[in-house]
JSON list of C-alpha atoms in Angstrom, two decimals:
[
{"chain": "A", "resi": 212, "resn": "UNK", "atom": "CA", "xyz": [-0.16, -0.26, -0.03]},
{"chain": "A", "resi": 213, "resn": "UNK", "atom": "CA", "xyz": [1.45, 3.84, -0.73]},
{"chain": "A", "resi": 214, "resn": "UNK", "atom": "CA", "xyz": [2.76, 5.66, 1.71]},
{"chain": "A", "resi": 215, "resn": "UNK", "atom": "CA", "xyz": [1.59, 9.03, 0.59]},
{"chain": "A", "resi": 216, "resn": "UNK", "atom": "CA", "xyz": [-0.49, 9.50, -2.69]},
{"chain": "A", "resi": 217, "resn": "UNK", "atom": "CA", "xyz": [-0.16, 12.13, -4.34]},
{"chain": "A", "resi": 218, "resn": "UNK", "atom": "CA", "xyz": [-3.17, 12.53, -8.16]},
{"chain": "A", "resi": 219, "resn": "UNK", "atom": "CA", "xyz": [-2.73, 13.66, -11.00]},
{"chain": "A", "resi": 220, "resn": "UNK", "atom": "CA", "xyz": [1.06, 12.69, -11.29]},
{"chain": "A", "resi": 221, "resn": "UNK", "atom": "CA", "xyz": [1.61, 14.49, -14.57]},
{"chain": "A", "resi": 222, "resn": "UNK", "atom": "CA", "xyz": [-0.46, 18.05, -14.82]},
{"chain": "A", "resi": 223, "resn": "UNK", "atom": "CA", "xyz": [-0.07, 19.75, -18.42]},
{"chain": "A", "resi": 224, "resn": "UNK", "atom": "CA", "xyz": [-2.56, 23.29, -18.68]},
{"chain": "A", "resi": 225, "resn": "UNK", "atom": "CA", "xyz": [-2.50, 26.73, -18.71]},
{"chain": "A", "resi": 226, "resn": "UNK", "atom": "CA", "xyz": [-1.06, 30.53, -17.97]},
{"chain": "A", "resi": 227, "resn": "UNK", "atom": "CA", "xyz": [-4.57, 32.17, -15.67]},
{"chain": "A", "resi": 228, "resn": "UNK", "atom": "CA", "xyz": [-6.15, 28.98, -14.73]},
{"chain": "A", "resi": 229, "resn": "UNK", "atom": "CA", "xyz": [-7.34, 27.09, -11.64]},
{"chain": "A", "resi": 230, "resn": "UNK", "atom": "CA", "xyz": [-6.09, 24.19, -10.72]},
{"chain": "A", "resi": 231, "resn": "UNK", "atom": "CA", "xyz": [-5.81, 21.80, -7.38]},
{"chain": "A", "resi": 232, "resn": "UNK", "atom": "CA", "xyz": [-3.69, 18.40, -6.53]},
{"chain": "A", "resi": 233, "resn": "UNK", "atom": "CA", "xyz": [-4.30, 15.48, -3.74]},
{"chain": "A", "resi": 234, "resn": "UNK", "atom": "CA", "xyz": [-2.83, 14.27, -1.24]},
{"chain": "A", "resi": 235, "resn": "UNK", "atom": "CA", "xyz": [-3.70, 11.15, 0.67]},
{"chain": "A", "resi": 236, "resn": "UNK", "atom": "CA", "xyz": [-1.71, 9.77, 3.69]},
{"chain": "A", "resi": 237, "resn": "UNK", "atom": "CA", "xyz": [-2.75, 6.08, 4.98]},
{"chain": "A", "resi": 238, "resn": "UNK", "atom": "CA", "xyz": [0.03, 6.67, 7.98]},
{"chain": "A", "resi": 239, "resn": "UNK", "atom": "CA", "xyz": [-1.49, 7.99, 10.42]},
{"chain": "A", "resi": 240, "resn": "UNK", "atom": "CA", "xyz": [0.04, 11.28, 10.74]},
{"chain": "A", "resi": 241, "resn": "UNK", "atom": "CA", "xyz": [-0.53, 14.46, 12.19]},
{"chain": "A", "resi": 242, "resn": "UNK", "atom": "CA", "xyz": [1.84, 16.32, 10.11]},
{"chain": "A", "resi": 243, "resn": "UNK", "atom": "CA", "xyz": [1.22, 16.73, 6.04]},
{"chain": "A", "resi": 244, "resn": "UNK", "atom": "CA", "xyz": [3.23, 19.97, 4.19]},
{"chain": "A", "resi": 245, "resn": "UNK", "atom": "CA", "xyz": [3.56, 20.69, 0.22]},
{"chain": "A", "resi": 246, "resn": "UNK", "atom": "CA", "xyz": [7.36, 21.50, -1.09]},
{"chain": "A", "resi": 247, "resn": "UNK", "atom": "CA", "xyz": [8.18, 22.64, -4.17]},
{"chain": "A", "resi": 248, "resn": "UNK", "atom": "CA", "xyz": [11.00, 21.51, -6.26]},
{"chain": "A", "resi": 249, "resn": "UNK", "atom": "CA", "xyz": [11.79, 23.86, -9.20]},
{"chain": "A", "resi": 250, "resn": "UNK", "atom": "CA", "xyz": [13.90, 23.45, -12.44]},
{"chain": "A", "resi": 251, "resn": "UNK", "atom": "CA", "xyz": [17.39, 24.44, -10.59]},
{"chain": "A", "resi": 252, "resn": "UNK", "atom": "CA", "xyz": [16.24, 21.06, -8.95]},
{"chain": "A", "resi": 253, "resn": "UNK", "atom": "CA", "xyz": [15.72, 23.44, -5.52]},
{"chain": "A", "resi": 254, "resn": "UNK", "atom": "CA", "xyz": [12.97, 21.14, -2.59]},
{"chain": "A", "resi": 255, "resn": "UNK", "atom": "CA", "xyz": [11.21, 24.50, -0.74]},
{"chain": "A", "resi": 256, "resn": "UNK", "atom": "CA", "xyz": [8.82, 24.24, 2.15]},
{"chain": "A", "resi": 257, "resn": "UNK", "atom": "CA", "xyz": [5.80, 25.93, 1.26]},
{"chain": "A", "resi": 258, "resn": "UNK", "atom": "CA", "xyz": [3.14, 24.33, 4.24]},
{"chain": "A", "resi": 259, "resn": "UNK", "atom": "CA", "xyz": [2.61, 22.74, 6.64]},
{"chain": "A", "resi": 260, "resn": "UNK", "atom": "CA", "xyz": [-0.90, 21.21, 8.62]},
{"chain": "A", "resi": 261, "resn": "UNK", "atom": "CA", "xyz": [-1.20, 19.63, 11.79]},
{"chain": "A", "resi": 262, "resn": "UNK", "atom": "CA", "xyz": [-3.80, 18.26, 13.14]},
{"chain": "A", "resi": 263, "resn": "UNK", "atom": "CA", "xyz": [-6.10, 20.66, 10.30]},
{"chain": "A", "resi": 264, "resn": "UNK", "atom": "CA", "xyz": [-4.29, 23.66, 11.78]},
{"chain": "A", "resi": 265, "resn": "UNK", "atom": "CA", "xyz": [-2.31, 25.64, 8.98]},
{"chain": "A", "resi": 266, "resn": "UNK", "atom": "CA", "xyz": [1.27, 26.30, 11.17]},
{"chain": "A", "resi": 267, "resn": "UNK", "atom": "CA", "xyz": [3.85, 26.97, 8.16]},
{"chain": "A", "resi": 268, "resn": "UNK", "atom": "CA", "xyz": [3.14, 29.50, 5.12]},
{"chain": "A", "resi": 269, "resn": "UNK", "atom": "CA", "xyz": [6.68, 30.48, 3.72]},
{"chain": "A", "resi": 270, "resn": "UNK", "atom": "CA", "xyz": [6.36, 33.27, 1.91]},
{"chain": "A", "resi": 271, "resn": "UNK", "atom": "CA", "xyz": [4.74, 31.80, -0.43]},
{"chain": "A", "resi": 272, "resn": "UNK", "atom": "CA", "xyz": [1.44, 33.25, -2.91]},
{"chain": "A", "resi": 273, "resn": "UNK", "atom": "CA", "xyz": [-1.41, 34.18, -1.99]},
{"chain": "A", "resi": 274, "resn": "UNK", "atom": "CA", "xyz": [-3.11, 31.89, -5.22]},
{"chain": "A", "resi": 275, "resn": "UNK", "atom": "CA", "xyz": [-1.63, 29.17, -3.59]},
{"chain": "A", "resi": 276, "resn": "UNK", "atom": "CA", "xyz": [-4.06, 28.26, -0.58]},
{"chain": "A", "resi": 277, "resn": "UNK", "atom": "CA", "xyz": [-3.47, 24.43, 0.69]},
{"chain": "A", "resi": 278, "resn": "UNK", "atom": "CA", "xyz": [-6.89, 22.89, 2.28]},
{"chain": "A", "resi": 279, "resn": "UNK", "atom": "CA", "xyz": [-6.88, 19.29, 4.12]},
{"chain": "A", "resi": 280, "resn": "UNK", "atom": "CA", "xyz": [-10.84, 17.55, 4.73]},
{"chain": "A", "resi": 281, "resn": "UNK", "atom": "CA", "xyz": [-9.67, 15.91, 6.74]},
{"chain": "A", "resi": 282, "resn": "UNK", "atom": "CA", "xyz": [-6.16, 14.27, 8.79]},
{"chain": "A", "resi": 283, "resn": "UNK", "atom": "CA", "xyz": [-5.13, 11.84, 6.43]},
{"chain": "A", "resi": 284, "resn": "UNK", "atom": "CA", "xyz": [-5.29, 14.79, 3.05]},
{"chain": "A", "resi": 285, "resn": "UNK", "atom": "CA", "xyz": [-4.06, 17.53, 2.32]},
{"chain": "A", "resi": 286, "resn": "UNK", "atom": "CA", "xyz": [-4.98, 19.16, -0.89]},
{"chain": "A", "resi": 287, "resn": "UNK", "atom": "CA", "xyz": [-3.37, 22.26, -2.87]},
{"chain": "A", "resi": 288, "resn": "UNK", "atom": "CA", "xyz": [-4.99, 24.05, -4.78]},
{"chain": "A", "resi": 289, "resn": "UNK", "atom": "CA", "xyz": [-3.72, 27.50, -7.10]},
{"chain": "A", "resi": 290, "resn": "UNK", "atom": "CA", "xyz": [-5.04, 30.10, -8.76]},
{"chain": "A", "resi": 291, "resn": "UNK", "atom": "CA", "xyz": [-4.93, 32.05, -11.55]},
{"chain": "A", "resi": 292, "resn": "UNK", "atom": "CA", "xyz": [-1.87, 29.74, -12.47]},
{"chain": "A", "resi": 293, "resn": "UNK", "atom": "CA", "xyz": [1.10, 31.40, -14.11]},
{"chain": "A", "resi": 294, "resn": "UNK", "atom": "CA", "xyz": [4.47, 30.50, -16.52]},
{"chain": "A", "resi": 295, "resn": "UNK", "atom": "CA", "xyz": [6.83, 30.43, -12.58]},
{"chain": "A", "resi": 296, "resn": "UNK", "atom": "CA", "xyz": [4.60, 27.70, -10.98]},
{"chain": "A", "resi": 297, "resn": "UNK", "atom": "CA", "xyz": [6.22, 24.90, -13.45]},
{"chain": "A", "resi": 298, "resn": "UNK", "atom": "CA", "xyz": [7.65, 22.65, -11.17]},
{"chain": "A", "resi": 299, "resn": "UNK", "atom": "CA", "xyz": [7.90, 19.82, -9.78]},
{"chain": "A", "resi": 300, "resn": "UNK", "atom": "CA", "xyz": [4.89, 19.22, -5.56]},
{"chain": "A", "resi": 301, "resn": "UNK", "atom": "CA", "xyz": [5.26, 16.72, -3.67]},
{"chain": "A", "resi": 302, "resn": "UNK", "atom": "CA", "xyz": [3.02, 15.47, -0.36]},
{"chain": "A", "resi": 303, "resn": "UNK", "atom": "CA", "xyz": [5.07, 15.48, 3.07]},
{"chain": "A", "resi": 304, "resn": "UNK", "atom": "CA", "xyz": [3.59, 13.89, 6.04]},
{"chain": "A", "resi": 305, "resn": "UNK", "atom": "CA", "xyz": [5.55, 13.88, 10.06]},
{"chain": "A", "resi": 306, "resn": "UNK", "atom": "CA", "xyz": [3.73, 11.55, 12.07]},
{"chain": "A", "resi": 307, "resn": "UNK", "atom": "CA", "xyz": [4.61, 14.65, 14.81]},
{"chain": "A", "resi": 308, "resn": "UNK", "atom": "CA", "xyz": [7.01, 16.88, 14.71]},
{"chain": "A", "resi": 309, "resn": "UNK", "atom": "CA", "xyz": [10.07, 17.72, 15.08]},
{"chain": "A", "resi": 310, "resn": "UNK", "atom": "CA", "xyz": [12.90, 14.72, 15.09]},
{"chain": "A", "resi": 311, "resn": "UNK", "atom": "CA", "xyz": [10.03, 13.20, 12.81]},
{"chain": "A", "resi": 312, "resn": "UNK", "atom": "CA", "xyz": [10.45, 11.47, 9.75]},
{"chain": "A", "resi": 313, "resn": "UNK", "atom": "CA", "xyz": [9.22, 12.74, 6.85]},
{"chain": "A", "resi": 314, "resn": "UNK", "atom": "CA", "xyz": [7.92, 10.40, 4.22]},
{"chain": "A", "resi": 315, "resn": "UNK", "atom": "CA", "xyz": [7.08, 12.17, 0.23]},
{"chain": "A", "resi": 316, "resn": "UNK", "atom": "CA", "xyz": [5.35, 11.02, -1.77]},
{"chain": "A", "resi": 317, "resn": "UNK", "atom": "CA", "xyz": [5.41, 10.12, -5.68]},
{"chain": "A", "resi": 318, "resn": "UNK", "atom": "CA", "xyz": [5.81, 13.59, -6.48]},
{"chain": "A", "resi": 319, "resn": "UNK", "atom": "CA", "xyz": [3.29, 15.45, -9.27]},
{"chain": "A", "resi": 320, "resn": "UNK", "atom": "CA", "xyz": [5.04, 17.20, -12.48]},
{"chain": "A", "resi": 321, "resn": "UNK", "atom": "CA", "xyz": [3.28, 20.42, -13.29]},
{"chain": "A", "resi": 322, "resn": "UNK", "atom": "CA", "xyz": [3.76, 22.60, -16.62]},
{"chain": "A", "resi": 323, "resn": "UNK", "atom": "CA", "xyz": [2.09, 26.10, -17.17]},
{"chain": "A", "resi": 324, "resn": "UNK", "atom": "CA", "xyz": [1.94, 26.82, -21.09]},
{"chain": "B", "resi": 86, "resn": "UNK", "atom": "CA", "xyz": [18.12, 25.27, 10.55]},
{"chain": "B", "resi": 87, "resn": "UNK", "atom": "CA", "xyz": [21.26, 26.00, 10.43]},
{"chain": "B", "resi": 88, "resn": "UNK", "atom": "CA", "xyz": [23.56, 25.60, 7.09]},
{"chain": "B", "resi": 89, "resn": "UNK", "atom": "CA", "xyz": [25.30, 22.62, 5.93]},
{"chain": "B", "resi": 90, "resn": "UNK", "atom": "CA", "xyz": [27.78, 21.47, 3.85]},
{"chain": "B", "resi": 91, "resn": "UNK", "atom": "CA", "xyz": [28.05, 18.88, 0.99]},
{"chain": "B", "resi": 92, "resn": "UNK", "atom": "CA", "xyz": [30.04, 18.47, -2.66]},
{"chain": "B", "resi": 93, "resn": "UNK", "atom": "CA", "xyz": [27.84, 18.91, -5.01]},
{"chain": "B", "resi": 94, "resn": "UNK", "atom": "CA", "xyz": [28.80, 15.49, -6.74]},
{"chain": "B", "resi": 95, "resn": "UNK", "atom": "CA", "xyz": [30.93, 11.75, -5.89]},
{"chain": "B", "resi": 96, "resn": "UNK", "atom": "CA", "xyz": [31.92, 8.62, -7.36]},
{"chain": "B", "resi": 97, "resn": "UNK", "atom": "CA", "xyz": [32.27, 5.40, -6.60]},
{"chain": "B", "resi": 98, "resn": "UNK", "atom": "CA", "xyz": [32.06, 1.61, -7.94]},
{"chain": "B", "resi": 99, "resn": "UNK", "atom": "CA", "xyz": [29.84, -0.46, -7.02]},
{"chain": "B", "resi": 100, "resn": "UNK", "atom": "CA", "xyz": [30.19, -2.70, -4.21]},
{"chain": "B", "resi": 101, "resn": "UNK", "atom": "CA", "xyz": [32.44, -1.41, -1.83]},
{"chain": "B", "resi": 102, "resn": "UNK", "atom": "CA", "xyz": [31.43, 1.57, 1.09]},
{"chain": "B", "resi": 103, "resn": "UNK", "atom": "CA", "xyz": [30.49, 5.22, 0.47]},
{"chain": "B", "resi": 104, "resn": "UNK", "atom": "CA", "xyz": [31.74, 8.30, 2.62]},
{"chain": "B", "resi": 105, "resn": "UNK", "atom": "CA", "xyz": [29.38, 11.62, 2.13]},
{"chain": "B", "resi": 106, "resn": "UNK", "atom": "CA", "xyz": [30.91, 14.37, 4.49]},
{"chain": "B", "resi": 107, "resn": "UNK", "atom": "CA", "xyz": [28.34, 16.47, 5.26]},
{"chain": "B", "resi": 108, "resn": "UNK", "atom": "CA", "xyz": [29.56, 19.52, 7.20]},
{"chain": "B", "resi": 109, "resn": "UNK", "atom": "CA", "xyz": [27.13, 21.62, 10.03]},
{"chain": "B", "resi": 110, "resn": "UNK", "atom": "CA", "xyz": [30.28, 23.81, 11.78]},
{"chain": "B", "resi": 111, "resn": "UNK", "atom": "CA", "xyz": [26.87, 26.13, 12.92]},
{"chain": "B", "resi": 112, "resn": "UNK", "atom": "CA", "xyz": [24.62, 23.11, 14.67]},
{"chain": "B", "resi": 113, "resn": "UNK", "atom": "CA", "xyz": [22.87, 24.39, 18.06]},
{"chain": "B", "resi": 114, "resn": "UNK", "atom": "CA", "xyz": [22.40, 21.94, 21.35]},
{"chain": "B", "resi": 115, "resn": "UNK", "atom": "CA", "xyz": [18.99, 20.26, 18.95]},
{"chain": "B", "resi": 116, "resn": "UNK", "atom": "CA", "xyz": [19.35, 19.94, 16.16]},
{"chain": "B", "resi": 117, "resn": "UNK", "atom": "CA", "xyz": [18.64, 16.67, 14.90]},
{"chain": "B", "resi": 118, "resn": "UNK", "atom": "CA", "xyz": [21.08, 15.77, 11.49]},
{"chain": "B", "resi": 119, "resn": "UNK", "atom": "CA", "xyz": [19.03, 14.27, 8.85]},
{"chain": "B", "resi": 120, "resn": "UNK", "atom": "CA", "xyz": [20.01, 12.67, 6.04]},
{"chain": "B", "resi": 121, "resn": "UNK", "atom": "CA", "xyz": [17.66, 11.68, 2.86]},
{"chain": "B", "resi": 122, "resn": "UNK", "atom": "CA", "xyz": [17.82, 11.38, -0.40]},
{"chain": "B", "resi": 123, "resn": "UNK", "atom": "CA", "xyz": [16.30, 11.22, -3.94]},
{"chain": "B", "resi": 124, "resn": "UNK", "atom": "CA", "xyz": [16.44, 9.03, -6.90]},
{"chain": "B", "resi": 125, "resn": "UNK", "atom": "CA", "xyz": [15.44, 10.58, -10.10]},
{"chain": "B", "resi": 126, "resn": "UNK", "atom": "CA", "xyz": [12.55, 11.12, -10.37]},
{"chain": "B", "resi": 127, "resn": "UNK", "atom": "CA", "xyz": [10.84, 10.49, -7.20]},
{"chain": "B", "resi": 128, "resn": "UNK", "atom": "CA", "xyz": [10.18, 11.89, -3.72]},
{"chain": "B", "resi": 129, "resn": "UNK", "atom": "CA", "xyz": [13.20, 12.04, -1.06]},
{"chain": "B", "resi": 130, "resn": "UNK", "atom": "CA", "xyz": [13.48, 9.13, 0.78]},
{"chain": "B", "resi": 131, "resn": "UNK", "atom": "CA", "xyz": [14.75, 9.43, 4.74]},
{"chain": "B", "resi": 132, "resn": "UNK", "atom": "CA", "xyz": [17.90, 7.49, 5.28]},
{"chain": "B", "resi": 133, "resn": "UNK", "atom": "CA", "xyz": [18.62, 8.18, 8.50]},
{"chain": "B", "resi": 134, "resn": "UNK", "atom": "CA", "xyz": [18.96, 10.56, 11.34]},
{"chain": "B", "resi": 135, "resn": "UNK", "atom": "CA", "xyz": [20.16, 11.03, 15.04]},
{"chain": "B", "resi": 136, "resn": "UNK", "atom": "CA", "xyz": [22.11, 12.85, 17.25]},
{"chain": "B", "resi": 137, "resn": "UNK", "atom": "CA", "xyz": [24.91, 12.40, 18.94]},
{"chain": "B", "resi": 138, "resn": "UNK", "atom": "CA", "xyz": [25.56, 8.81, 18.31]},
{"chain": "B", "resi": 139, "resn": "UNK", "atom": "CA", "xyz": [26.42, 7.29, 15.80]},
{"chain": "B", "resi": 140, "resn": "UNK", "atom": "CA", "xyz": [23.40, 5.23, 13.97]},
{"chain": "B", "resi": 141, "resn": "UNK", "atom": "CA", "xyz": [22.63, 2.66, 12.71]},
{"chain": "B", "resi": 142, "resn": "UNK", "atom": "CA", "xyz": [19.76, 1.47, 9.80]},
{"chain": "B", "resi": 143, "resn": "UNK", "atom": "CA", "xyz": [18.78, -1.11, 7.46]},
{"chain": "B", "resi": 144, "resn": "UNK", "atom": "CA", "xyz": [19.48, 0.96, 4.54]},
{"chain": "B", "resi": 145, "resn": "UNK", "atom": "CA", "xyz": [22.64, 2.53, 6.55]},
{"chain": "B", "resi": 146, "resn": "UNK", "atom": "CA", "xyz": [25.31, 3.73, 9.24]},
{"chain": "B", "resi": 147, "resn": "UNK", "atom": "CA", "xyz": [26.29, 7.79, 10.48]},
{"chain": "B", "resi": 148, "resn": "UNK", "atom": "CA", "xyz": [28.43, 8.50, 11.85]},
{"chain": "B", "resi": 149, "resn": "UNK", "atom": "CA", "xyz": [28.87, 12.15, 13.63]},
{"chain": "B", "resi": 150, "resn": "UNK", "atom": "CA", "xyz": [31.66, 13.40, 14.76]},
{"chain": "B", "resi": 151, "resn": "UNK", "atom": "CA", "xyz": [32.31, 14.60, 18.76]},
{"chain": "B", "resi": 152, "resn": "UNK", "atom": "CA", "xyz": [32.30, 18.10, 18.38]},
{"chain": "B", "resi": 153, "resn": "UNK", "atom": "CA", "xyz": [28.54, 18.06, 16.35]},
{"chain": "B", "resi": 154, "resn": "UNK", "atom": "CA", "xyz": [30.35, 20.38, 13.77]},
{"chain": "B", "resi": 155, "resn": "UNK", "atom": "CA", "xyz": [30.32, 17.30, 10.77]},
{"chain": "B", "resi": 156, "resn": "UNK", "atom": "CA", "xyz": [29.46, 13.99, 10.35]},
{"chain": "B", "resi": 157, "resn": "UNK", "atom": "CA", "xyz": [29.49, 11.29, 7.35]},
{"chain": "B", "resi": 158, "resn": "UNK", "atom": "CA", "xyz": [26.84, 8.98, 6.28]},
{"chain": "B", "resi": 159, "resn": "UNK", "atom": "CA", "xyz": [28.16, 5.31, 4.59]},
{"chain": "B", "resi": 160, "resn": "UNK", "atom": "CA", "xyz": [26.83, 2.97, 3.01]},
{"chain": "B", "resi": 161, "resn": "UNK", "atom": "CA", "xyz": [28.37, 0.19, 3.40]},
{"chain": "B", "resi": 162, "resn": "UNK", "atom": "CA", "xyz": [28.32, -1.80, -0.03]},
{"chain": "B", "resi": 163, "resn": "UNK", "atom": "CA", "xyz": [26.97, 0.78, -3.18]},
{"chain": "B", "resi": 164, "resn": "UNK", "atom": "CA", "xyz": [24.70, -0.39, -5.91]},
{"chain": "B", "resi": 165, "resn": "UNK", "atom": "CA", "xyz": [23.45, 1.31, -9.41]},
{"chain": "B", "resi": 166, "resn": "UNK", "atom": "CA", "xyz": [20.43, 1.75, -7.10]},
{"chain": "B", "resi": 167, "resn": "UNK", "atom": "CA", "xyz": [21.80, 4.58, -4.62]},
{"chain": "B", "resi": 168, "resn": "UNK", "atom": "CA", "xyz": [22.74, 5.85, -6.79]},
{"chain": "B", "resi": 169, "resn": "UNK", "atom": "CA", "xyz": [20.28, 9.30, -6.24]},
{"chain": "B", "resi": 170, "resn": "UNK", "atom": "CA", "xyz": [21.17, 13.12, -4.78]},
{"chain": "B", "resi": 171, "resn": "UNK", "atom": "CA", "xyz": [21.63, 12.65, -0.93]},
{"chain": "B", "resi": 172, "resn": "UNK", "atom": "CA", "xyz": [20.71, 16.08, 1.04]},
{"chain": "B", "resi": 173, "resn": "UNK", "atom": "CA", "xyz": [22.42, 16.52, 4.51]},
{"chain": "B", "resi": 174, "resn": "UNK", "atom": "CA", "xyz": [19.77, 18.19, 7.15]},
{"chain": "B", "resi": 175, "resn": "UNK", "atom": "CA", "xyz": [19.16, 20.64, 10.11]},
{"chain": "B", "resi": 176, "resn": "UNK", "atom": "CA", "xyz": [15.72, 20.16, 11.54]},
{"chain": "B", "resi": 177, "resn": "UNK", "atom": "CA", "xyz": [15.19, 21.60, 15.27]},
{"chain": "B", "resi": 178, "resn": "UNK", "atom": "CA", "xyz": [13.95, 18.42, 17.43]},
{"chain": "B", "resi": 179, "resn": "UNK", "atom": "CA", "xyz": [13.12, 21.11, 20.04]},
{"chain": "B", "resi": 180, "resn": "UNK", "atom": "CA", "xyz": [9.02, 20.68, 19.46]},
{"chain": "B", "resi": 181, "resn": "UNK", "atom": "CA", "xyz": [6.14, 22.59, 19.96]},
{"chain": "B", "resi": 182, "resn": "UNK", "atom": "CA", "xyz": [5.19, 23.59, 16.52]},
{"chain": "B", "resi": 183, "resn": "UNK", "atom": "CA", "xyz": [5.46, 21.31, 12.15]},
{"chain": "B", "resi": 184, "resn": "UNK", "atom": "CA", "xyz": [7.56, 22.82, 10.35]},
{"chain": "B", "resi": 185, "resn": "UNK", "atom": "CA", "xyz": [9.69, 22.13, 7.52]},
{"chain": "B", "resi": 186, "resn": "UNK", "atom": "CA", "xyz": [13.05, 20.65, 5.72]},
{"chain": "B", "resi": 187, "resn": "UNK", "atom": "CA", "xyz": [15.50, 23.23, 4.44]},
{"chain": "B", "resi": 188, "resn": "UNK", "atom": "CA", "xyz": [16.83, 20.99, 1.71]},
{"chain": "B", "resi": 189, "resn": "UNK", "atom": "CA", "xyz": [20.36, 22.18, 0.38]},
{"chain": "B", "resi": 190, "resn": "UNK", "atom": "CA", "xyz": [21.87, 21.64, -2.68]},
{"chain": "B", "resi": 191, "resn": "UNK", "atom": "CA", "xyz": [23.14, 17.68, -1.63]},
{"chain": "B", "resi": 192, "resn": "UNK", "atom": "CA", "xyz": [25.70, 15.37, -2.65]},
{"chain": "B", "resi": 193, "resn": "UNK", "atom": "CA", "xyz": [24.81, 13.76, -6.76]},
{"chain": "B", "resi": 194, "resn": "UNK", "atom": "CA", "xyz": [26.13, 10.17, -5.30]},
{"chain": "B", "resi": 195, "resn": "UNK", "atom": "CA", "xyz": [27.45, 8.03, -8.83]},
{"chain": "B", "resi": 196, "resn": "UNK", "atom": "CA", "xyz": [27.50, 4.44, -9.39]},
{"chain": "B", "resi": 197, "resn": "UNK", "atom": "CA", "xyz": [30.00, 3.18, -11.63]},
{"chain": "B", "resi": 198, "resn": "UNK", "atom": "CA", "xyz": [29.90, 0.43, -12.48]}
]
């Protein structure tokens, strides 16, 4: 069974569109995260959610909004997509905060044309 | 999170041990040393972590210097499947809130058959 899953795996869309990426974890973890890996392969934290509460929000445009319907899901909604949003987006989860191990999903490859 | 320094790339032969160094001279007392790796076209994968003592698991060993200003990830017998980018990450272990991982550039490990 896949621990952290993401859908879709690939997403190609036009500038200005609104899209969502879904993430689910079946590990019973309390905390979930979204990371962005750009074309230079740098991985950066975007958001984390702990028990449905947003804990951190790095310098991410407000076009990006995480939505957590329950503890097992953290979806990423993106409004008015821009060319610079093209990247690989990874979802992750961890049991607790601090030194706990994070488990990553397979990634969603977003291409904005 | 404090900064880490790793070589951009390293090359090794299959079935030989690999020692991946990491310098973290500004590490604080509550920082845990984590290692993750990212295989091509996959999400990051946890390898090992430690605080002060050397650690062993089924994937690797982590040797931590006595002053904690450097550490070495040891792959005892590298295989072609170990070819990946290896990230050394310091993560605050004091709790008190969820936090994302700060990824650097990592070391691109090349395994020659």
